[in-house]
PDB file of C-alpha atoms and ligand atoms in Angstrom:
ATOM      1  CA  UNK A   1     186.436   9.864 171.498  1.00 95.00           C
ATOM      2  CA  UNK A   2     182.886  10.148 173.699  1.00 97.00           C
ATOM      3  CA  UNK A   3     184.236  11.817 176.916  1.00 98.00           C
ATOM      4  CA  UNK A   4     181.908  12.989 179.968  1.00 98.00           C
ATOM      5  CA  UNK A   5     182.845  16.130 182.042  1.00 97.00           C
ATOM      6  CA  UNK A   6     180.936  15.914 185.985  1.00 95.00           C
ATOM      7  CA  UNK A   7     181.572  18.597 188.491  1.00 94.00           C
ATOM      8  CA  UNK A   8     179.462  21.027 190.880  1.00 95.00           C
ATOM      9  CA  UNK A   9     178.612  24.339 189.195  1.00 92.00           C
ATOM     10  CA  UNK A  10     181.299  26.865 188.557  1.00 89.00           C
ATOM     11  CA  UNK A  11     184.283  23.589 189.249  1.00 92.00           C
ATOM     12  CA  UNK A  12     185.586  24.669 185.502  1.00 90.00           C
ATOM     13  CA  UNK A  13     183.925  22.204 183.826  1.00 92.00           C
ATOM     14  CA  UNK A  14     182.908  24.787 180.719  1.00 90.00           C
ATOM     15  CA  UNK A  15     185.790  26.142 180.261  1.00 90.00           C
ATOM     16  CA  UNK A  16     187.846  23.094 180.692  1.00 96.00           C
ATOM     17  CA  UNK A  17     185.613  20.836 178.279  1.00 96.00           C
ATOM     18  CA  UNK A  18     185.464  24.008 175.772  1.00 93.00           C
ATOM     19  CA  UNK A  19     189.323  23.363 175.495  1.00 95.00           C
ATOM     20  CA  UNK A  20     189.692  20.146 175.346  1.00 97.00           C
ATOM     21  CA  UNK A  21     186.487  19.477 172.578  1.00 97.00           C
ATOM     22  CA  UNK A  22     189.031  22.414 170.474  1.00 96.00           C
ATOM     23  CA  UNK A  23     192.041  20.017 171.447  1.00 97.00           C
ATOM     24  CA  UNK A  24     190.572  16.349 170.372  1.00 96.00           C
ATOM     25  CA  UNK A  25     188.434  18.387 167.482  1.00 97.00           C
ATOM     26  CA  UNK A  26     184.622  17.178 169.265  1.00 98.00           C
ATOM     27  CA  UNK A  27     181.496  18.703 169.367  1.00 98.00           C
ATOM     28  CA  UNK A  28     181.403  20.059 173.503  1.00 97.00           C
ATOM     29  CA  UNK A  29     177.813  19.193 173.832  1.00 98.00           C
ATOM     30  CA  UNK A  30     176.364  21.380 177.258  1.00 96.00           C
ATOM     31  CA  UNK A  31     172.841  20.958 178.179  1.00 97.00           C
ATOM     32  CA  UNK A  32     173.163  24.145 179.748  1.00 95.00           C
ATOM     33  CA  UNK A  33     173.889  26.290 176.556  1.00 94.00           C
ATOM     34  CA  UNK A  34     171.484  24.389 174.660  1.00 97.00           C
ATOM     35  CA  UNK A  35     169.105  25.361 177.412  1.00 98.00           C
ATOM     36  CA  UNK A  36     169.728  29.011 177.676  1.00 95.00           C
ATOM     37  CA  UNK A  37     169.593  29.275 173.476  1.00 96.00           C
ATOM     38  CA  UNK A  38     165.822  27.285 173.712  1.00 97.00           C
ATOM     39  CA  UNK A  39     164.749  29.814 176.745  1.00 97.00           C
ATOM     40  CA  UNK A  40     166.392  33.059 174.166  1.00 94.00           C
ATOM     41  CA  UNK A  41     164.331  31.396 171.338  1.00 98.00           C
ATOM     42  CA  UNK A  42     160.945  30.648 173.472  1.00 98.00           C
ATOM     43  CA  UNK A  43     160.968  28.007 172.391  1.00 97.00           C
ATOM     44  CA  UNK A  44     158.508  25.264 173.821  1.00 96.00           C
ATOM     45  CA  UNK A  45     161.361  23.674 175.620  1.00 96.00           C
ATOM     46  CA  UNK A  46     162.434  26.766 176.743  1.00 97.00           C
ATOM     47  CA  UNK A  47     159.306  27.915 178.018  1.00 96.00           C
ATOM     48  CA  UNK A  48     159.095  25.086 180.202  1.00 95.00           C
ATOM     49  CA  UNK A  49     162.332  25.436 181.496  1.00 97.00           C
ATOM     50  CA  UNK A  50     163.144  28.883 182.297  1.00 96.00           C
ATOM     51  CA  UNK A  51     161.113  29.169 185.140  1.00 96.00           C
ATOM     52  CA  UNK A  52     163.458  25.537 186.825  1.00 97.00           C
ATOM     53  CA  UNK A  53     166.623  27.275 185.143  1.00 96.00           C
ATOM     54  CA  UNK A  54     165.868  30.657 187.413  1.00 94.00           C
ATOM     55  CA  UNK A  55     165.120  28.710 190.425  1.00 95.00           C
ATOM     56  CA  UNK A  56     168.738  26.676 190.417  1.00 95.00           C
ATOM     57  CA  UNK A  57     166.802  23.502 190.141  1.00 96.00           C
ATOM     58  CA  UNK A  58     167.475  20.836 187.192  1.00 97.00           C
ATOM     59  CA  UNK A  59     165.176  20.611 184.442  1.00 98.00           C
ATOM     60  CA  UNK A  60     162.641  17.014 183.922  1.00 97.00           C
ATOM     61  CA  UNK A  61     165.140  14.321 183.083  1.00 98.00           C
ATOM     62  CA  UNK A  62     162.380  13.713 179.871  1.00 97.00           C
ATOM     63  CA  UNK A  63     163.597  16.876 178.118  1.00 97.00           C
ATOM     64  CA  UNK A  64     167.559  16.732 178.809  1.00 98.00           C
ATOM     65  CA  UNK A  65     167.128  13.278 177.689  1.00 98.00           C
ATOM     66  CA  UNK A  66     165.535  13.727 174.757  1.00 97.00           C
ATOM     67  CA  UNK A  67     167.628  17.095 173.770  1.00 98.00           C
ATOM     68  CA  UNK A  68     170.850  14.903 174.165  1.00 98.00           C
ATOM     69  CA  UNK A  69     169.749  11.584 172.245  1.00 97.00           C
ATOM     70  CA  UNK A  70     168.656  13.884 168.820  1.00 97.00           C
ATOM     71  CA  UNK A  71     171.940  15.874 169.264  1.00 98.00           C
ATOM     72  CA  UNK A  72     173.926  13.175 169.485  1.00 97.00           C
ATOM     73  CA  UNK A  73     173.025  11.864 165.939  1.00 97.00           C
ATOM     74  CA  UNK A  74     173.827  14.984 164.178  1.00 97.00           C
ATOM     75  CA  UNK A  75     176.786  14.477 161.315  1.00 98.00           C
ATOM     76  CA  UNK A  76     179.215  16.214 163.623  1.00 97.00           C
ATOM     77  CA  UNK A  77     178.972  14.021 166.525  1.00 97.00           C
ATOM     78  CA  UNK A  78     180.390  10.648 163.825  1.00 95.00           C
ATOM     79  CA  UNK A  79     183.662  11.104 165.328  1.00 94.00           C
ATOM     80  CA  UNK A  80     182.952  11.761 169.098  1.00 97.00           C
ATOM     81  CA  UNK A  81     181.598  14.211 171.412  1.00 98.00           C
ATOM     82  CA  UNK A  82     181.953  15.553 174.921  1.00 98.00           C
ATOM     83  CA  UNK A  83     179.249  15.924 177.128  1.00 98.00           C
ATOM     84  CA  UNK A  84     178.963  18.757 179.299  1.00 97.00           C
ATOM     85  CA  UNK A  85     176.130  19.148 182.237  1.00 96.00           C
ATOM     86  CA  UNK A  86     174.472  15.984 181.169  1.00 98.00           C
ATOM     87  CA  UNK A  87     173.885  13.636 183.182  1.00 98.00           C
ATOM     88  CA  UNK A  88     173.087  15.163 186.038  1.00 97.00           C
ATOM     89  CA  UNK A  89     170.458  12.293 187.793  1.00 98.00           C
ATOM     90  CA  UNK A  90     171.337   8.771 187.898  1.00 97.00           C
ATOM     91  CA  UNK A  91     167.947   8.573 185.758  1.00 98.00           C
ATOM     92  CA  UNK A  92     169.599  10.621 182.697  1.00 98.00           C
ATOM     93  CA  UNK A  93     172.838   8.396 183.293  1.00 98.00           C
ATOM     94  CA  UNK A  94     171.046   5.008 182.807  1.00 98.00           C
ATOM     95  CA  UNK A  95     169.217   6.670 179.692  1.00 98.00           C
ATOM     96  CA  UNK A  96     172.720   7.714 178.154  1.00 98.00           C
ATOM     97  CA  UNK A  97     173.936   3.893 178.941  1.00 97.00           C
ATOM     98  CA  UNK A  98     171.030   2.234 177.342  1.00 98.00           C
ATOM     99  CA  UNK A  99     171.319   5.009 174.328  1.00 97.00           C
ATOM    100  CA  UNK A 100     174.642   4.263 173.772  1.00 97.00           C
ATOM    101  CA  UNK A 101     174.111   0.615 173.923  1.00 97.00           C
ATOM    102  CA  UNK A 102     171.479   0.530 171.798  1.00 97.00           C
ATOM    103  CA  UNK A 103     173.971   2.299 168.906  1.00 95.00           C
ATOM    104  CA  UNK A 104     177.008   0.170 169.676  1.00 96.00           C
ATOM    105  CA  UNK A 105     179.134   2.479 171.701  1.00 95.00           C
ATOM    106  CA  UNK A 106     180.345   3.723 174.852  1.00 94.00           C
ATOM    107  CA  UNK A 107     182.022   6.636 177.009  1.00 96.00           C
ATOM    108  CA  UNK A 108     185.505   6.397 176.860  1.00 96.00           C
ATOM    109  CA  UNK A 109     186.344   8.724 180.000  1.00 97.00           C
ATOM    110  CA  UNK A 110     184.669  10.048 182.708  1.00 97.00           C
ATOM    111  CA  UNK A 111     186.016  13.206 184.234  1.00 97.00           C
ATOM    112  CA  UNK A 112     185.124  14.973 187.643  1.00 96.00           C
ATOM    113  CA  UNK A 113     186.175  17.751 188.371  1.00 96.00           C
ATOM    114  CA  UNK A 114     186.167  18.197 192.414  1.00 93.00           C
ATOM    115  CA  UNK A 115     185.589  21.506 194.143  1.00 91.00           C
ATOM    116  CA  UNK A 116     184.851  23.287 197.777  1.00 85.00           C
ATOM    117  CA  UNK A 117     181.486  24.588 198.175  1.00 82.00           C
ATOM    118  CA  UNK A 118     182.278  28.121 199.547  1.00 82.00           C
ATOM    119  CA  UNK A 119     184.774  28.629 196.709  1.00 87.00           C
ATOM    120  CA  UNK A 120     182.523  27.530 194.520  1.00 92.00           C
ATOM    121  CA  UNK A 121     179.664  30.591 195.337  1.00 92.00           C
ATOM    122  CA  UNK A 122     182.521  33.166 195.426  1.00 89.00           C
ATOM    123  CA  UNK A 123     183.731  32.084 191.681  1.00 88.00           C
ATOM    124  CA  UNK A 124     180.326  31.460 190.335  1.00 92.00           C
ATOM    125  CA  UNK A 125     178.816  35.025 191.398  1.00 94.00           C
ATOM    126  CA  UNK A 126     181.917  36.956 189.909  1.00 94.00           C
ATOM    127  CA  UNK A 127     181.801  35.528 186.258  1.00 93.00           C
ATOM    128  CA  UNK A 128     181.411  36.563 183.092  1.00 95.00           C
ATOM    129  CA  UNK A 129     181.155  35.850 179.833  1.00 94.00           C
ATOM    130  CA  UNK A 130     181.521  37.375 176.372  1.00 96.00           C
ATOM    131  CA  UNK A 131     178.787  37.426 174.727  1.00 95.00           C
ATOM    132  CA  UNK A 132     180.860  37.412 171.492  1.00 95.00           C
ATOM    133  CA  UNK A 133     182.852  34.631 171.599  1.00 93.00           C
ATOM    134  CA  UNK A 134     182.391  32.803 174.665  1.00 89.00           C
ATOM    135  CA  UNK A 135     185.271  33.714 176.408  1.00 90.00           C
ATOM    136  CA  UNK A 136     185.100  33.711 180.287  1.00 90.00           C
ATOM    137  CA  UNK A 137     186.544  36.409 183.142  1.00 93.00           C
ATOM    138  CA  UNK A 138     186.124  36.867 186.514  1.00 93.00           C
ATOM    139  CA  UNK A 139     185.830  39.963 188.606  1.00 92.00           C
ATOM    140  CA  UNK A 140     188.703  38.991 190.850  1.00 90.00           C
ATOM    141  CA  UNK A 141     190.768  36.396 189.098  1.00 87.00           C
ATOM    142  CA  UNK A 142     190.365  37.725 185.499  1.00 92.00           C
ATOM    143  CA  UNK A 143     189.769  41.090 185.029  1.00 96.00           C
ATOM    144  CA  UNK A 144     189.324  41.933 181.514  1.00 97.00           C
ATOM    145  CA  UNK A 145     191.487  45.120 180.493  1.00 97.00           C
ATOM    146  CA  UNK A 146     188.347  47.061 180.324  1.00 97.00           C
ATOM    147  CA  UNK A 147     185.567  46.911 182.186  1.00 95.00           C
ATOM    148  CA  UNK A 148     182.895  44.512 180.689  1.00 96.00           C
ATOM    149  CA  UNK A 149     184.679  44.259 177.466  1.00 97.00           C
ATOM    150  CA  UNK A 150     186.074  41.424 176.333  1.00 98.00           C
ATOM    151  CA  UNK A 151     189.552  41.739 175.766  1.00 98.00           C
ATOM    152  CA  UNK A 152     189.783  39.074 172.306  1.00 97.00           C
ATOM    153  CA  UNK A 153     187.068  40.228 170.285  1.00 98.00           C
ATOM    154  CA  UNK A 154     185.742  43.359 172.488  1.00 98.00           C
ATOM    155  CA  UNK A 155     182.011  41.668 172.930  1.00 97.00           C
ATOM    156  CA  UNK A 156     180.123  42.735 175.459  1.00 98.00           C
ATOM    157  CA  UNK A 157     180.941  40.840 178.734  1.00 97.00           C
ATOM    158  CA  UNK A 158     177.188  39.507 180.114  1.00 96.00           C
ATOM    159  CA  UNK A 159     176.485  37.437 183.756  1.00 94.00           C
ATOM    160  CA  UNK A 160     174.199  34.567 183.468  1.00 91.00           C
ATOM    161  CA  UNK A 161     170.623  35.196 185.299  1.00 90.00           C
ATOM    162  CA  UNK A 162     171.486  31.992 187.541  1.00 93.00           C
ATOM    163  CA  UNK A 163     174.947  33.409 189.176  1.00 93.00           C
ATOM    164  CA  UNK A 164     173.439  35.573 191.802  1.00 93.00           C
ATOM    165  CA  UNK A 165     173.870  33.872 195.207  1.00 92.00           C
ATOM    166  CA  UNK A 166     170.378  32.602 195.887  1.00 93.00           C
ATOM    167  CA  UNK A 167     170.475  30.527 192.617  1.00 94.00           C
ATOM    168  CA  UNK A 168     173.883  29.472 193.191  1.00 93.00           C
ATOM    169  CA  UNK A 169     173.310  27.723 196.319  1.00 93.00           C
ATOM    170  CA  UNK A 170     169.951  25.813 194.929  1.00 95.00           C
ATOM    171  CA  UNK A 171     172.463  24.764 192.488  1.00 95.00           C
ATOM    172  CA  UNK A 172     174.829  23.283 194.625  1.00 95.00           C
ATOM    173  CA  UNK A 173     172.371  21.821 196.505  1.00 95.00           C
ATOM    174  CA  UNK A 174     170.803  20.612 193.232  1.00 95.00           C
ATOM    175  CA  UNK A 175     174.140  19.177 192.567  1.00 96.00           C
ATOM    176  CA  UNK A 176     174.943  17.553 195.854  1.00 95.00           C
ATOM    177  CA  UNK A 177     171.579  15.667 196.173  1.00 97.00           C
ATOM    178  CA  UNK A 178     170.999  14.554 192.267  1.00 97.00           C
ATOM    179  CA  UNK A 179     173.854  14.878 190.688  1.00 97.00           C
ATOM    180  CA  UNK A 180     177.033  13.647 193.186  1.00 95.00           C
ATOM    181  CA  UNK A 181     175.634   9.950 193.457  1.00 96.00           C
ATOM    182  CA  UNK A 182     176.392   9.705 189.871  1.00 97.00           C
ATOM    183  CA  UNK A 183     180.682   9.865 191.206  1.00 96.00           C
ATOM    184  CA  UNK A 184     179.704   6.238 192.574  1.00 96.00           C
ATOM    185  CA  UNK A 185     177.923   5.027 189.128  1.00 97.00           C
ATOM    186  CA  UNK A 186     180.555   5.908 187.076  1.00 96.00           C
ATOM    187  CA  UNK A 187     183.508   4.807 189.973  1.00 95.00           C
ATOM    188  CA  UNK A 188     181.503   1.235 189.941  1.00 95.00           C
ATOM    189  CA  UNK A 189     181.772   1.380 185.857  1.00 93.00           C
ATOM    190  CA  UNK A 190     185.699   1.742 186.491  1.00 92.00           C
ATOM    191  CA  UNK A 191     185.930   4.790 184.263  1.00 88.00           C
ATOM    192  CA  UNK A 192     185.739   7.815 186.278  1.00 96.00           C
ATOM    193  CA  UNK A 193     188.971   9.358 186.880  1.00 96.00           C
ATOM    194  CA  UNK A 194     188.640  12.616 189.318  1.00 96.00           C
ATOM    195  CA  UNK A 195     190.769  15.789 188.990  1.00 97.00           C
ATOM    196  CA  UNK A 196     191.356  18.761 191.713  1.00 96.00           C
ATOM    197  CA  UNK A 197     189.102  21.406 189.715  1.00 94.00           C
ATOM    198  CA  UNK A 198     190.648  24.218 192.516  1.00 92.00           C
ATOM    199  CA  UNK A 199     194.150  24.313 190.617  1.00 94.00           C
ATOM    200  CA  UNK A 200     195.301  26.762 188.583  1.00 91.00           C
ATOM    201  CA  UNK A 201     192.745  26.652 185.513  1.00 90.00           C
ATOM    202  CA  UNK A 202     196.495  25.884 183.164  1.00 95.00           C
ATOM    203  CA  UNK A 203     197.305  22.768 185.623  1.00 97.00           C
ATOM    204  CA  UNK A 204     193.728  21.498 185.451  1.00 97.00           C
ATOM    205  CA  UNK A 205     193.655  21.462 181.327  1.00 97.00           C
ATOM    206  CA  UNK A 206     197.095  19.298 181.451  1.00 98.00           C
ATOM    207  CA  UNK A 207     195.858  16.425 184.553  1.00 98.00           C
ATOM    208  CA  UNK A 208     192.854  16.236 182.009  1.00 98.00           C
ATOM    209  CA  UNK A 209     194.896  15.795 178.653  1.00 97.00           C
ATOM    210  CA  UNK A 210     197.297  13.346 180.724  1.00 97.00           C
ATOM    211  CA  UNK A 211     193.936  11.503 181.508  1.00 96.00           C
ATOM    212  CA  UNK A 212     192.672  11.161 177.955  1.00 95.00           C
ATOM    213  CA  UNK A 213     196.348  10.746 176.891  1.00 88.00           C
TER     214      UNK A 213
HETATM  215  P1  AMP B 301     174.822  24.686 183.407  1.00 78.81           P
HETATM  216  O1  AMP B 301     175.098  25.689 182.339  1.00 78.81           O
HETATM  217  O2  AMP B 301     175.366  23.327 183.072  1.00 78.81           O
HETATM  218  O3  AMP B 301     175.260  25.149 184.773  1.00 78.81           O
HETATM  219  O4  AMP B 301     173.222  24.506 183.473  1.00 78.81           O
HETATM  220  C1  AMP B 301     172.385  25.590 183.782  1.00 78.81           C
HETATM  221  C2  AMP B 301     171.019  25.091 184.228  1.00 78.81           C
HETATM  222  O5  AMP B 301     170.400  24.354 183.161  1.00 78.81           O
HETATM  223  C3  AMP B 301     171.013  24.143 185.409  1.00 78.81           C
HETATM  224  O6  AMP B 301     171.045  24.824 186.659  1.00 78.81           O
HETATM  225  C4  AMP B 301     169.712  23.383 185.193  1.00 78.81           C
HETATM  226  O7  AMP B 301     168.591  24.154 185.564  1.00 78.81           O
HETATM  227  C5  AMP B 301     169.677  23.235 183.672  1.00 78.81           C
HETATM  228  N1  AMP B 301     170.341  21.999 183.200  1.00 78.81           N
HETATM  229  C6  AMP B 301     171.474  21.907 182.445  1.00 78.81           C
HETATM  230  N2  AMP B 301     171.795  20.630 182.200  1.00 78.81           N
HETATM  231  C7  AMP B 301     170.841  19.878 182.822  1.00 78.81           C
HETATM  232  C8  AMP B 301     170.617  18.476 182.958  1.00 78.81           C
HETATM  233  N3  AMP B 301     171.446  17.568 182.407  1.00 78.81           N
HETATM  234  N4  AMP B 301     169.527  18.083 183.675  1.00 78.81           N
HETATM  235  C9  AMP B 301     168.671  18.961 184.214  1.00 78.81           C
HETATM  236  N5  AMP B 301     168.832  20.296 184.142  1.00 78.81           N
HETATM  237  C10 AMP B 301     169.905  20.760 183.450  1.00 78.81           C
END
């Protein structure tokens, strides 16, 4: 199953597609982490974007691309994947298409995961994440027992350097101007099928496994 997850930053689109790659047994493929591991390495992708990845901009379509079409060929992607945070311009969209084509196969479902701007800053700048195994709180909506301690594995609980409020809102505007058109690519493909990403994070999992079915 090749599923795509599309949503403004902070909708619940990592956690949700970290779920459901566990659930169908996929690689959860996010251009984001892959990002954040090449800027930890400094590497040369990473050098080149850290600086965009600060700023709440989105990094040149040439290196998503191209970090996405050798991923996707790796042994573990034979049986599916699920894209997470790529594509994000219409340009990276008709690169996956023609990709895809080119190797005989094709999305199966697009999901997008709707959202309210305002909501969307106030969840974003109270996150965290363990830094052990990935699991996510929230200052207000999930404390952890103790205070930046993860309460599975007791990691270290660690905010991203892009979920202070400046970034947040170059985000969303990243999101609204290159990233929402892509609702009307996918609607016009007849496979996008949109969820309310504000509900209860349980009720969101199940409208998304009802979708994939
Ligand atoms: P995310 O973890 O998906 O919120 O991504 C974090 C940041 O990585 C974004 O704000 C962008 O700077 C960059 N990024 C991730 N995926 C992409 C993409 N598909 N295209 C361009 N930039 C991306």
């Amino acid at each position: 199953m090749k599923l795509l997850f599309m949503g403004p930053p902070g909708a619940g689109k990592g956690t949700q597609a970290r779920r459901i790659a566990e659930k169908y047994g996929i690689p959860q493929l996010s251009t984001g982490d892959m990002l954040r591991a090449a800027v930890k390495a400094g590497s040369e992708i990473g050098l080149k974007a850290k600086a965009v990845m600060e700023s709440g901009g989105l990094v040149s379509d040439e290196i998503v691309i191209g970090i996405i079409a050798a991923r996707t060929l790796e042994p573990d992607c034979a049986g599916g994947f699920l894209l997470d945070g790529f594509p994000r311009t219409v340009a990276q969209a008709e690169a996956l298409d023609r990709m895809l084509k080119e190797r005989g196969h094709a999305i199966d479902h697009v999901v997008d995961l709707a959202a309210d701007n305002e909501a969307l800053v106030q969840r974003i700048t109270g996150r965290s994440t363990c830094a052990g195994c990935g699991e996510g709180y929230h200052r207000e909506f999930k404390k952890p027992r103790q205070a930046d301690v993860c309460d599975q594995c007791g990691g270290q609980l660690v905010q991203r350097a892009d979920d202070n409020e400046e970034t947040v809102r170059n985000r969303l505007s990243a999101y609204q101007q290159q990233t929402a058109p892509l609702i009307d690519y996918y609607r016009r493909q007849g496979n996008l099928k949109s969820v309310d990403g504000m509900l209860p994070m349980d009720q969101v999992f199940s409208a998304i496994c009802a979708i994939l079915g």
